[in-house]
Coordinates of C-alpha atoms and ligand atoms in Angstrom, one line a residue:
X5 CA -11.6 36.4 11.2
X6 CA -12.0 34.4 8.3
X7 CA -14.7 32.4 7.6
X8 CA -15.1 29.0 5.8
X9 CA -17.6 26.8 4.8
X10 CA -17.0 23.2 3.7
X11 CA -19.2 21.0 2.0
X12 CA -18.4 17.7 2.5
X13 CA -16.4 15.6 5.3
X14 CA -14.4 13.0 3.5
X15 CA -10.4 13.3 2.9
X16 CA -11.2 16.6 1.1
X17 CA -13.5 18.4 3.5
X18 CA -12.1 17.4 6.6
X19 CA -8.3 17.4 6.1
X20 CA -9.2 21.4 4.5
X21 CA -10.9 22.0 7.8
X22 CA -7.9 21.0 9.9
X23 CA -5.7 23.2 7.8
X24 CA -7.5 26.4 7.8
X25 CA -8.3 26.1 11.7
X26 CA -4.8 25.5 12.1
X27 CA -4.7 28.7 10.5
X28 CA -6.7 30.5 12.3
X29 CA -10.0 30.5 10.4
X30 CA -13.1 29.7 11.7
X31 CA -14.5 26.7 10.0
X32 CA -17.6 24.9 9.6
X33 CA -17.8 21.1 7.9
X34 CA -21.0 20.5 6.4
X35 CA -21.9 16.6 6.0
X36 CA -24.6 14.8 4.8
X37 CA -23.7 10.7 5.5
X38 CA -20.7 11.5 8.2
X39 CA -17.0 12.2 9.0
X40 CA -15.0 10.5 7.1
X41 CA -17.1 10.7 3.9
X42 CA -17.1 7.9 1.5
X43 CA -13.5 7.5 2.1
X44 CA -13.9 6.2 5.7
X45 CA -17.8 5.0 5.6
X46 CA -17.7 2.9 2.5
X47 CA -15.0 3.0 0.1
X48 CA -11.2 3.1 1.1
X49 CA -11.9 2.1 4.9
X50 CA -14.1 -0.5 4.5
X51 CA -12.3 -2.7 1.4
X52 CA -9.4 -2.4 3.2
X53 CA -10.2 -3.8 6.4
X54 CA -12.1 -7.0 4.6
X55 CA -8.7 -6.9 2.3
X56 CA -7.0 -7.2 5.8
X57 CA -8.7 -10.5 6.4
X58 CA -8.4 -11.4 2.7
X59 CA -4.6 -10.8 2.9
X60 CA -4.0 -13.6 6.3
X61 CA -6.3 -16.0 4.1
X62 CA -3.9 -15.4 1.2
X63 CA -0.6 -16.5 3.3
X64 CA -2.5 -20.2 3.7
X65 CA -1.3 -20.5 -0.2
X66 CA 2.4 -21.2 1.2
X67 CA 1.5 -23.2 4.5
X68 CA 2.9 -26.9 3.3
X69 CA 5.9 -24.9 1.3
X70 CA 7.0 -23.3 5.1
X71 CA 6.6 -27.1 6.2
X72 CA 3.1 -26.3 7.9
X73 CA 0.7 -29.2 8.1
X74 CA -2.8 -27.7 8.1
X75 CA -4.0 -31.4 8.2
X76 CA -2.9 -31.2 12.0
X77 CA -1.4 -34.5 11.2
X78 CA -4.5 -36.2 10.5
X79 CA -4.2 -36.9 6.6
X80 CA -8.1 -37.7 6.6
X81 CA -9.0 -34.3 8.6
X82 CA -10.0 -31.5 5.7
X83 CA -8.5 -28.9 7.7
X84 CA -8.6 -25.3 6.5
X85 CA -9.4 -22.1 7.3
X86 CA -13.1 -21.0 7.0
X87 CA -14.3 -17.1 6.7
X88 CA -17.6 -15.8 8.5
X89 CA -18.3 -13.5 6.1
X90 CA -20.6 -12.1 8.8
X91 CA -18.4 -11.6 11.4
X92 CA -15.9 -10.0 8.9
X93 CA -18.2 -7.2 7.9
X94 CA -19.4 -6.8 11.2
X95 CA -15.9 -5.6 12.0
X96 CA -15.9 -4.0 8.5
X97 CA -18.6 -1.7 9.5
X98 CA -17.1 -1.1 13.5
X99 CA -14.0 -0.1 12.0
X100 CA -15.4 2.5 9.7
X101 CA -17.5 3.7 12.3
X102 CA -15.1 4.7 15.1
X103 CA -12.5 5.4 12.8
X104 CA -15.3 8.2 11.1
X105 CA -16.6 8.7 15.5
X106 CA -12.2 9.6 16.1
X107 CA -12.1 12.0 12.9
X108 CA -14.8 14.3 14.0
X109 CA -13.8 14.1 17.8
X110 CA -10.8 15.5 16.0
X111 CA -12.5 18.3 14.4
X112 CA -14.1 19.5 17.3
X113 CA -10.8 19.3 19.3
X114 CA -9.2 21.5 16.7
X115 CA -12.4 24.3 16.8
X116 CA -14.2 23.1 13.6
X117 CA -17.6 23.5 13.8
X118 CA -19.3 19.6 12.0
X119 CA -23.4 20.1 10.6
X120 CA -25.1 17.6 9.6
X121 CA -27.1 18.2 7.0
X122 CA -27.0 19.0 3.1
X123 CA -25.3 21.6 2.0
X124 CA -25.9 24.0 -1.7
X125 CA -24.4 27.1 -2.2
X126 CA -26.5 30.2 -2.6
X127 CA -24.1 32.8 -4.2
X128 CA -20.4 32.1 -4.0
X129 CA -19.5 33.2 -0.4
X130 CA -23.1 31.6 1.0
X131 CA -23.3 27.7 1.8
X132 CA -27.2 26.7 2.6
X133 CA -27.4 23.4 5.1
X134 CA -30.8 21.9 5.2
X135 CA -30.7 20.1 8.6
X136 CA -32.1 16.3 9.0
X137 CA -35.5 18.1 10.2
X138 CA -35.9 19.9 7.3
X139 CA -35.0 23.5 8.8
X140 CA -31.9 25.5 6.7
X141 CA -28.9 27.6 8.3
X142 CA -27.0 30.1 6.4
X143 CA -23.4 29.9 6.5
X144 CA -21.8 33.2 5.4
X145 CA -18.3 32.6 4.3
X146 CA -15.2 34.1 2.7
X147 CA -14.3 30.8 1.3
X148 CA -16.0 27.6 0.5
X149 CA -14.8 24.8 -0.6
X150 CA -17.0 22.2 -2.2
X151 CA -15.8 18.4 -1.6
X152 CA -18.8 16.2 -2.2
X153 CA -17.0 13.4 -3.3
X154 CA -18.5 10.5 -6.1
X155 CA -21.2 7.8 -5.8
X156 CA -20.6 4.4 -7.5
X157 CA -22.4 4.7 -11.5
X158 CA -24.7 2.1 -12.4
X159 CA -26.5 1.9 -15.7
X160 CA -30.2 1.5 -16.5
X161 CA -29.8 -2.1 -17.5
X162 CA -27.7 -2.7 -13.9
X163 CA -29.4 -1.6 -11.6
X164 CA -28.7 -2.4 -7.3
X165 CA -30.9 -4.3 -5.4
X166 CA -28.9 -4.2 -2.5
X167 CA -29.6 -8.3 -2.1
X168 CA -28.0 -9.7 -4.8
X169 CA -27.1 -6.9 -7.2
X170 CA -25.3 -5.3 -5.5
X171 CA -22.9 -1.8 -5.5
X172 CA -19.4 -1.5 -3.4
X173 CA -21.3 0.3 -0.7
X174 CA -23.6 -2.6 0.1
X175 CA -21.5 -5.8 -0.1
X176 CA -20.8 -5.2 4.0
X177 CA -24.8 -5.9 4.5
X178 CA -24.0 -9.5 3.2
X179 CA -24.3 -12.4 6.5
X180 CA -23.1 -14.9 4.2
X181 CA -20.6 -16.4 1.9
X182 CA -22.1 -15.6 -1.7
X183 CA -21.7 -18.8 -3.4
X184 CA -20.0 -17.3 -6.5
X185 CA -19.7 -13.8 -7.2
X186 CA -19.7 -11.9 -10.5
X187 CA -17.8 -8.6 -10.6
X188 CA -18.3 -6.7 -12.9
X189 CA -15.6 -4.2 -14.4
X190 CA -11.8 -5.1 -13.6
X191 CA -10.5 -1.7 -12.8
X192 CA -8.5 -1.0 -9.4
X193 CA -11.8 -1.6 -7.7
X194 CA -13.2 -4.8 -9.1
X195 CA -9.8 -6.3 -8.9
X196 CA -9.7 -5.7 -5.6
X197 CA -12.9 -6.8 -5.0
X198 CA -12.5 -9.8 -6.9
X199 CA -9.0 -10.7 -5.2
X200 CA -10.3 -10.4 -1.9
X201 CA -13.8 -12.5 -2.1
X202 CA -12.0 -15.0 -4.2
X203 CA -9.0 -15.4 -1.4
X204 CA -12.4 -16.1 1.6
X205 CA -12.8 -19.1 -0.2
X206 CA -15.9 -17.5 -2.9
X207 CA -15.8 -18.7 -6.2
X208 CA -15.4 -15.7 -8.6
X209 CA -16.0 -14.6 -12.3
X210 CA -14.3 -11.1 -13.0
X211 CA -16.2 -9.5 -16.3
X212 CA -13.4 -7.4 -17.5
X213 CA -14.7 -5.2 -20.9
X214 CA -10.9 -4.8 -21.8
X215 CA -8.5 -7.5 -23.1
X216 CA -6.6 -7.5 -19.6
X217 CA -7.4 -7.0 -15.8
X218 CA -6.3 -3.2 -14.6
X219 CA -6.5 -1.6 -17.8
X220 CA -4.9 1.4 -16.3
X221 CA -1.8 0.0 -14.4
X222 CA 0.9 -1.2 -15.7
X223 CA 0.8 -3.7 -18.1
X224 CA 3.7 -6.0 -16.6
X225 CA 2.1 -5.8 -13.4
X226 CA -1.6 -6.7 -15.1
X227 CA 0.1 -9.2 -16.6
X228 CA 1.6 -10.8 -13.3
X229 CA -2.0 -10.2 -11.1
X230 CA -4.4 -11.8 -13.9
X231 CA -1.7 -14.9 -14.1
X232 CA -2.2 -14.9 -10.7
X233 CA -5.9 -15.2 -10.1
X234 CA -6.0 -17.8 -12.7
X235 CA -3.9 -19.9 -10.7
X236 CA -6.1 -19.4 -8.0
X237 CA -9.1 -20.8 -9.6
X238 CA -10.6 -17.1 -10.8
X239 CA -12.2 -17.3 -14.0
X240 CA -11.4 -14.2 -15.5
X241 CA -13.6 -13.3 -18.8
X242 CA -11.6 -10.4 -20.4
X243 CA -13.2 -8.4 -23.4
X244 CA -16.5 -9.5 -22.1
X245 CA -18.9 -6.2 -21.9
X246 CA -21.3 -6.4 -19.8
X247 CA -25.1 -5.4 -20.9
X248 CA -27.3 -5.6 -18.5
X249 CA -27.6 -7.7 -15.1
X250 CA -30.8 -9.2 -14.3
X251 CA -32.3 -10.8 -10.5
X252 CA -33.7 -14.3 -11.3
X253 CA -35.1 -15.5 -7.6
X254 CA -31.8 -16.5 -6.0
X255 CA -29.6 -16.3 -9.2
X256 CA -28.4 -13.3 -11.1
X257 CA -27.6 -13.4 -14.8
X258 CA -24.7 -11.2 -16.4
X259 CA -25.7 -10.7 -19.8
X260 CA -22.7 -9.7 -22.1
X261 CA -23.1 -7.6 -25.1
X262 CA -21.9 -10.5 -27.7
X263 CA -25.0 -13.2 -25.9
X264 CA -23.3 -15.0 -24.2
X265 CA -24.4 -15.2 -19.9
X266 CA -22.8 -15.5 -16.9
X267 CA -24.9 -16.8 -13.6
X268 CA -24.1 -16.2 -10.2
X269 CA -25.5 -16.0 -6.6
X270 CA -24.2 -12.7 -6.6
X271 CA -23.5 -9.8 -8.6
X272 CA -21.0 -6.3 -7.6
X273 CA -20.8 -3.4 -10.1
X274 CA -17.7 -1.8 -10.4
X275 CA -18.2 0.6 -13.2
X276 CA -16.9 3.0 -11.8
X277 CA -18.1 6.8 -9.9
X278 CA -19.9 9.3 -10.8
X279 CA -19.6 13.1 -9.2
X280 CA -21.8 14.6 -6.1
X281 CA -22.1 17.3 -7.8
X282 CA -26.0 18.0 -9.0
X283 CA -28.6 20.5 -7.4
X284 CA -25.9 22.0 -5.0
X285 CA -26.3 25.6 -7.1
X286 CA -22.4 25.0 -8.9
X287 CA -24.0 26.7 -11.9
X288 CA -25.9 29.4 -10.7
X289 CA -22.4 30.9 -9.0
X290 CA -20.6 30.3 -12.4
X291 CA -18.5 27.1 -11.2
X292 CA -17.4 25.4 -14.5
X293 CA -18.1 21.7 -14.6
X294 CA -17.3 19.1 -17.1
X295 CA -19.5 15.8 -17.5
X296 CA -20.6 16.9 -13.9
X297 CA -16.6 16.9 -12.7
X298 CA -15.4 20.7 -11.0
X299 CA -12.6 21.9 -12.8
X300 CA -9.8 22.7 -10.3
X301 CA -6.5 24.1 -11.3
X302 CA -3.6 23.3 -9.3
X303 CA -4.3 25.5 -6.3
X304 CA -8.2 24.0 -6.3
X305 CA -9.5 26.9 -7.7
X306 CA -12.4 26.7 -9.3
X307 CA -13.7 29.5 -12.0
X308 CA -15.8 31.2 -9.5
X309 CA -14.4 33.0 -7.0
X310 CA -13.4 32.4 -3.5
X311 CA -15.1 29.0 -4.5
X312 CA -12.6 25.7 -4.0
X313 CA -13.0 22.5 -5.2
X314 CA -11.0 19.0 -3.7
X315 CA -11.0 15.5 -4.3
X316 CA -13.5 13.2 -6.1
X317 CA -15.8 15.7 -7.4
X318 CA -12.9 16.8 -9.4
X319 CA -12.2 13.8 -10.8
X320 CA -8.2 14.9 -10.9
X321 CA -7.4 11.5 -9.4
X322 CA -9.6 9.7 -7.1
X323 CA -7.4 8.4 -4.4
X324 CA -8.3 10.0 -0.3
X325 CA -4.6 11.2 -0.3
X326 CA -4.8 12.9 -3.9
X327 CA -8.4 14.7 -2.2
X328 CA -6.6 15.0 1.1
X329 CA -4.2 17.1 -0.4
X330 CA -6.0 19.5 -2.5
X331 CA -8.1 20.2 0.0
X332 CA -5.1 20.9 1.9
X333 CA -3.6 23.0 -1.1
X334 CA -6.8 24.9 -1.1
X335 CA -7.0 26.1 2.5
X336 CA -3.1 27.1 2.0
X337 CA -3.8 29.2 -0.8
X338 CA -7.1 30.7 0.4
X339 CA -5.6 31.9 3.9
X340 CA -2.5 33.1 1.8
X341 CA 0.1 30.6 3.6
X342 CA 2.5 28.9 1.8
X343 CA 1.6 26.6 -1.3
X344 CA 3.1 24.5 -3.7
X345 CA 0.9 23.7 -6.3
X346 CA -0.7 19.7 -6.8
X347 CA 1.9 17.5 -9.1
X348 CA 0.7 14.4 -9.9
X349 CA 4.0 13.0 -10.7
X350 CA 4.7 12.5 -7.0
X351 CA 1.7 10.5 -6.1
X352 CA 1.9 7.0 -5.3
X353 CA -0.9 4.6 -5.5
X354 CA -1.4 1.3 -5.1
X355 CA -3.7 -1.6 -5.7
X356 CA -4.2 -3.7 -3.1
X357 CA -4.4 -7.0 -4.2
X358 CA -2.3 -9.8 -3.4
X359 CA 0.6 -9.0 -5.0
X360 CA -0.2 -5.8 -4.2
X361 CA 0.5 -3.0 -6.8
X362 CA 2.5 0.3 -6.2
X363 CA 3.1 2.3 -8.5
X364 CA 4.7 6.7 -8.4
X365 CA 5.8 8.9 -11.6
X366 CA 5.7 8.3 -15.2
X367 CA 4.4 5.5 -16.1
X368 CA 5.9 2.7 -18.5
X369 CA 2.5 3.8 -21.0
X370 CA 3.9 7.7 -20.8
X371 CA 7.6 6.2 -21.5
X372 CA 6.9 4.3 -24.0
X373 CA 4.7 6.9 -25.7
X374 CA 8.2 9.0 -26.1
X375 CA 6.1 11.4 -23.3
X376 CA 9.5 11.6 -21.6
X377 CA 12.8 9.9 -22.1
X378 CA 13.8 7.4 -19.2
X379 CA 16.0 4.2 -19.0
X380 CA 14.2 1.1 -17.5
X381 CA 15.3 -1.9 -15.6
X382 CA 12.8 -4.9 -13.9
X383 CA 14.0 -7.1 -11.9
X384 CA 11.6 -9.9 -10.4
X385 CA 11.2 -10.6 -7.3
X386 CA 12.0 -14.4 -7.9
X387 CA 15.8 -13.4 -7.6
X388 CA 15.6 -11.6 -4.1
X389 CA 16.6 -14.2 -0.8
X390 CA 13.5 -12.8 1.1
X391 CA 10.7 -13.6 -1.4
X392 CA 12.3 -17.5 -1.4
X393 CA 12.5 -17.4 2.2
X394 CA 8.8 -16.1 2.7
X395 CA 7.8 -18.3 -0.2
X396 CA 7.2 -15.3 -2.3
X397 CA 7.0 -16.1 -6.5
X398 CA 5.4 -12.9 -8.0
X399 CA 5.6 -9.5 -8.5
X400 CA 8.8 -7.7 -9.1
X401 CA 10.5 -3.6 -9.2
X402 CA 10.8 -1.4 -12.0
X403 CA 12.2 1.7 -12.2
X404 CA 12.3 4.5 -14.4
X405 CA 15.7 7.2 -14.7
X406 CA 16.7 9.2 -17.5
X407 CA 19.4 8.6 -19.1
X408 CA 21.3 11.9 -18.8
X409 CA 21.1 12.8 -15.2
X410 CA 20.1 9.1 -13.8
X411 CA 17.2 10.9 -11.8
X412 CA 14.5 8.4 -10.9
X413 CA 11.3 9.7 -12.3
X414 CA 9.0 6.6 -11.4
X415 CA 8.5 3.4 -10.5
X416 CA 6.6 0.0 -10.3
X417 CA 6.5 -2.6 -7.2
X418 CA 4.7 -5.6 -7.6
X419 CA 5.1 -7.6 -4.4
X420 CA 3.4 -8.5 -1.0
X421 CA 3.2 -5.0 1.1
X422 CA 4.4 -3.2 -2.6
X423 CA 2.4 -0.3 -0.9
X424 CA 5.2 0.3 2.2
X425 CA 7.8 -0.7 -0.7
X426 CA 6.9 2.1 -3.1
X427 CA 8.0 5.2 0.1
X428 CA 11.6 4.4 -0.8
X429 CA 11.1 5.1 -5.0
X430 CA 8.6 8.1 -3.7
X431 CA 10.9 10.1 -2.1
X432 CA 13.5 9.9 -4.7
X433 CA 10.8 11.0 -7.1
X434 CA 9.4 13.4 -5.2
X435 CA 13.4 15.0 -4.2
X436 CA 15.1 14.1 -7.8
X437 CA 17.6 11.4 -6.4
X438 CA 19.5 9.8 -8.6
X439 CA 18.9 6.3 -9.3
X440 CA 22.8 5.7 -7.4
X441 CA 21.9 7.9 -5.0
X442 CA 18.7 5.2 -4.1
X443 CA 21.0 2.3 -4.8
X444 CA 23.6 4.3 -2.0
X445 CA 21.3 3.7 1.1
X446 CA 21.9 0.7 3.1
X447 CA 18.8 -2.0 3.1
X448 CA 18.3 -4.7 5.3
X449 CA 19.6 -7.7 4.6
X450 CA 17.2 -9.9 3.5
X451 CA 14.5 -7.6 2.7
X452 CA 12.5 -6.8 0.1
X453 CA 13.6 -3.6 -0.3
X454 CA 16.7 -4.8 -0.8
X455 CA 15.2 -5.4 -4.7
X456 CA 14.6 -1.3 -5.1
X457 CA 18.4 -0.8 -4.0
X458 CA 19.6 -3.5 -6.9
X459 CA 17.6 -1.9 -9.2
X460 CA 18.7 1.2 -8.6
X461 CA 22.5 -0.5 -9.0
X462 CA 21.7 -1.9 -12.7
X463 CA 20.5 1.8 -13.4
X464 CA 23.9 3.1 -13.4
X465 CA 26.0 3.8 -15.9
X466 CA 29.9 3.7 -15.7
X467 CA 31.1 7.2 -17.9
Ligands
FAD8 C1 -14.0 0.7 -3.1 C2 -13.1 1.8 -3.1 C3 -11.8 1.7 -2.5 C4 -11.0 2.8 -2.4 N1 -9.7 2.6 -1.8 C5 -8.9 3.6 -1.8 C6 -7.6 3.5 -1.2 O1 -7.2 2.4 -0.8 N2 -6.7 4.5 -1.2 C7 -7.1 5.7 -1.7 O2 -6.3 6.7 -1.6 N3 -8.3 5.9 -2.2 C8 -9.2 4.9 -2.3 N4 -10.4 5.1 -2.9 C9 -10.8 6.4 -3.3 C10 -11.2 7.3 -2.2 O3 -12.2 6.6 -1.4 C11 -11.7 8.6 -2.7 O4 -10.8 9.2 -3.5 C12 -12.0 9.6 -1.5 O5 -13.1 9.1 -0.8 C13 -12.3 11.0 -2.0 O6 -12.5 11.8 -0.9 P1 -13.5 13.0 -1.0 O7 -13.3 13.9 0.2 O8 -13.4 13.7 -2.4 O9 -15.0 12.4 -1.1 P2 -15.8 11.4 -0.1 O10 -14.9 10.6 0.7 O11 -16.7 10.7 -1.0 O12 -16.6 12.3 0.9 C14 -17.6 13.2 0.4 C15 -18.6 13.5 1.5 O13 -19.4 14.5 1.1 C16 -20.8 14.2 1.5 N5 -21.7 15.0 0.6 C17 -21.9 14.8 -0.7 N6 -22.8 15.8 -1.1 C18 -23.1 16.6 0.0 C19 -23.9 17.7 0.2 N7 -24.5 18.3 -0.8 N8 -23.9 18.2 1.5 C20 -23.2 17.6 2.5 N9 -22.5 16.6 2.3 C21 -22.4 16.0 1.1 C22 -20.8 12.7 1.2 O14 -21.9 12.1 1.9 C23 -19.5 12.3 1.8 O15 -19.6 12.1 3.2 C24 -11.3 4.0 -3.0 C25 -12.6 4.2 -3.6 C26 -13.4 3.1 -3.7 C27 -14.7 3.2 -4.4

C-alpha cells in the first residue's frame, strides 16, 4: 500500500487526501489550526458568509425604485435596516466551524487518518508531526505533499493589534460596528472588504497604492466597481501608499508616504499573503523555493522527489479551487491515475463585491498586449429586460473569440451573481465552443444570462 503524508488541511491538503484514499492509498492529513485550513477558518468561508449579509443590505439600494416604502408609511419614522455586527460574526465564526467539523467527518468517513499537530519534513519520504503536547510521530511515506497555505503580510511599520489594527483573520472578533474603517490595499481582498463593511452601514476609506481599485482585474470592470462605491458614499483614496499605521487610544492613523493622514476607529490590512513555508525542512530535502513560494510544475511536482506541493504556498494562483485542484492533480499523478496537467486558462474567479466580478481566460490586459489575437464585444447590462426589472444599472459581459475560428477564449461578467453567470463562458472556454455555438443554447427569458447568449450573437461574423 501506498503511503501519504499531507501537510496541511485546507483546499490543498484535504481535497489531495480524498483523492488518493479514493485511490486506495493510505493517507494521513497533518493540520496545525484545523480542517478546512485558512480557506474555511478564516479566509474564503468567513468573508463570504459576512458578504452574504452585506449582499441582502445591498438590495435596500433599490427598495423605493420596486415601490417599497421602508418608511412603513410613516414619512417621520427613519426606518432602515440596522446590522449587529455581533451577531453577524457570531454566525461568521459557526459557519466556519461546522462547515471545517463536516470536512473532517468527511475524511474520516473516507479512511484518512487527520493529526493535529505541526508537521516538517525530515528527508523527502518522512513527515515529523509535533503533537499539541509537545511529543513527535514519524510519518513514513511514499509521497508527501506539502500544502501549508499563506498568512496575511504585514509590515514593520503596520503591525496588528488585533483591537483596532487589525488583519482579515481578526475582523470576526469585532462586537461592534467600527465607526469608520480604513482598509488598506484595494486588491480582490480589500475591495471586498471594503464593499462589504461599507454596505452594513460603516463609513469606509479604501487606501488603494495604485491609481484604480483592483489593479489586477479588468479595467472596465475596476472602472464600473470604484464608480460604484463612490456613489455609495466610499471615499476611495487611489495612489495613496500607505507608510505606516499607528494606535492612538481609540483612533488609528494611516500615515501615507506623500504626509498626508487618514484617521479612523479602525484599521484592516490587506497587503496581501505571505507563504507557510519557513522551518518545515523544504531546504534540507532540496525543495526549490522562490521568495519563500514552492515551485510546482503543472503536475505539482516539486524539485525533490516524491515531494508535492498545492495551493497557496505555491503562490500559482491563490484561489481554494486553483489549490483544490492541484492538490487533486498531485494525488493523480503520484498514484499513476489519470492526469491532465493545471491550465490556468480555464479558471474562473470572481470578486465578490456588489457587482460582483467574474472573470475566465485571457484577459483584456493579455489581449491587448497582442499575447493572443481575439475579437471583443461588451455589452452592458443596462440593455438587458432583467437588470431594469430587478432595478439593476451596473456591470455588464465581455467576451473574448478569435477571429479565425470564433472560439471563445475568455470572458468578463460584471453583474449581481456574475459568479453563477461566468459557468456558462467557462465551459465554452474550457471545451473550445464557438462564440455561435454559446449564442445557440436557449436562455431564459428574462435572465441575465440572456446578456452572455447576445454577446455571443454580436461575436459572429457572416462569411
Ligand atoms: C479574505 C480572503 C478571501 C478569500 N476568498 C476566496 C474565495 O472566495 N474563493 C477562492 O477560491 N479563494 C479565496 N481566497 C483564497 C483561498 O482562501 C486560498 O487560496 C486557499 O485557502 C488556499 O488553500 P490552501 O490549502 O493552499 O491553504 P490554506 O487554506 O491556508 O490551508 C493551509 C492549512 O495548513 C496549515 N498549516 C500550515 N503550516 C502547517 C504545518 N507546518 N503543519 C501543519 N499544518 C500547517 C494551516 O494552519 C492551514 O490550516 C480568499 C483568501 C482570502 C485571504
Amino acid at each position: 500500500m501506498t503511503h501519504v503524508a499531507i501537510i496541511g488541511g485546507g483546499p490543498g491538503g484535504y481535497e489531495a487526501a480524498l483523492v488518493a484514499a479514493q485511490l486506495g492509498a493510505e493517507v494521513t492529513v497533518v493540520d496545525s489550526e484545523g480542517i478546512g485550513g485558512s480557506a474555511v477558518l478564516t479566509d474564503c468561508v468567513p468573508s463570504k458568509t459576512l458578504i452574504a449579509t452585506a449582499e441582502v443590505m445591498t438590495t435596500f439600494e433599490v427598495a423605493s425604485e420596486l415601490g417599497i416604502d421602508l418608511s412603513c408609511n410613516d414619512p417621520d419614522a427613519e426606518v432602515a435596516p440596522v446590522v449587529d455586527l455581533g451577531a453577524v460574526n457570531r454566525r461568521v465564526l459557526d459557519l466556519a466551524r461546522a462547515q471545517s467539523a463536516d470536512i473532517a467527518q468527511r475524511l474520516t468517513r473516507e479512511g484518512v487518518r487527520v493529526l493535529q499537530a505541526r508537521g516538517r519534513l525530515d528527508g523527502a519520504q518522512r513527515v515529523v508531526a509535533t503533537l499539541p503536547d509537545g511529543s513527535e510521530e514519524t510519518l513514513d511515506a511514499d509521497v508527501v505533499l506539502v500544502a501549508t497555505g499563506a498568512s496575511p503580510r504585514t509590515l514593520p511599520t503596520a503591525q496588528p493589534d488585533g483591537e483596532r489594527v487589525l488583519t482579515w483573520e481578526q475582523v470576526y472578533d469585532l462586537d461592534e460596528r467600527p465607526e469608520h474603517l480604513v482598509v488598506v490595499g484595494s486588491g480582490v481582498t480589500g475591495a471586498e472588504f471594503a464593499g462589504a463593511y461599507n454596505a452594513l452601514g460603516i463609513d469606509v476609506t479604501l487606501v488603494s497604492s495604485r491609481d484604480r481599485v483592483l489593479p489586477g482585474e479588468d479595467a472596465d470592470a475596476a472602472e464600473v466597481l470604484e464608480e460604484v462605491f463612490q456613489r455609495r458614499g466610499m471615499t476611495v483614496l487611489s495612489k495613496s501608499r500607505m507608510a505606516a499605521v499607528e494606535r492612538k487610544g481609540d483612533r488609528v492613523v494611516v500615515r501615507l508616504e506623500d504626509g498626508r493622514e487618514v484617521e479612523g476607529s479602525h484599521c484592516l490590512l490587506a497587503l496581501g499573503s505571505i507563504p507557510n513555508t519557513e522551518g518545515i525542512g523544504l531546504e534540507d530535502v532540496g525543495v526549490v523555493t522562490d521568495r519563500g513560494f514552492v515551485k510546482v510544475d503543472r503536475v505539482s511536482r516539486t524539485s525533490a522527489r516524491g515531494v508535492y506541493a498545492a495551493g497557496d504556498c505555491t503562490g500559482v494562483l491563490m484561489l481554494a479551487s486553483v489549490a483544490a485542484m492541484q492538490g487533486r492533480i498531485a494525488m493523480w499523478h503520484a498514484l499513476g491515475d489519470a492526469v491532465q496537467p493545471l491550465n490556468l486558462k480555464t479558471v474562473s474567479s470572481n470578486v465578490f463585491t456588489a457587482p460582483e466580478i467574474a472573470t475566465v481566460g485571457w484577459s483584456q490586459r493579455a489581449v491587448s498586449a497582442g499575447e493572443i489575437e481575439a475579437e471583443p464585444v461588451m455589452l452592458p447590462l443596462s440593455t438587458n429586460a432583467r437588470a431594469k426589472m430587478q432595478g439593476v444599472q451596473d456591470g455588464f459581459v465581455k467576451l473574448f473569440c478569435r477571429p479565425g475560428t470564433g472560439i471563445v477564449v475568455g470572458g468578463v461578467v460584471v453583474a449581481p451573481r456574475a459568479s453563477e453567470l461566468i459557468h456558462a463562458i467557462a465551459v465554452a472556454v474550457a471545451e473550445n465552443l464557438t462564440a455561435d455555438q454559446l449564442a445557440h443554447a436557449f436562455t431564459v427569458y428574462p435572465s441575465m444570462s440572456g446578456s452572455v447568449a447576445e454577446a455571443a450573437r454580436r461575436l459572429h461574423r457572416v462569411e
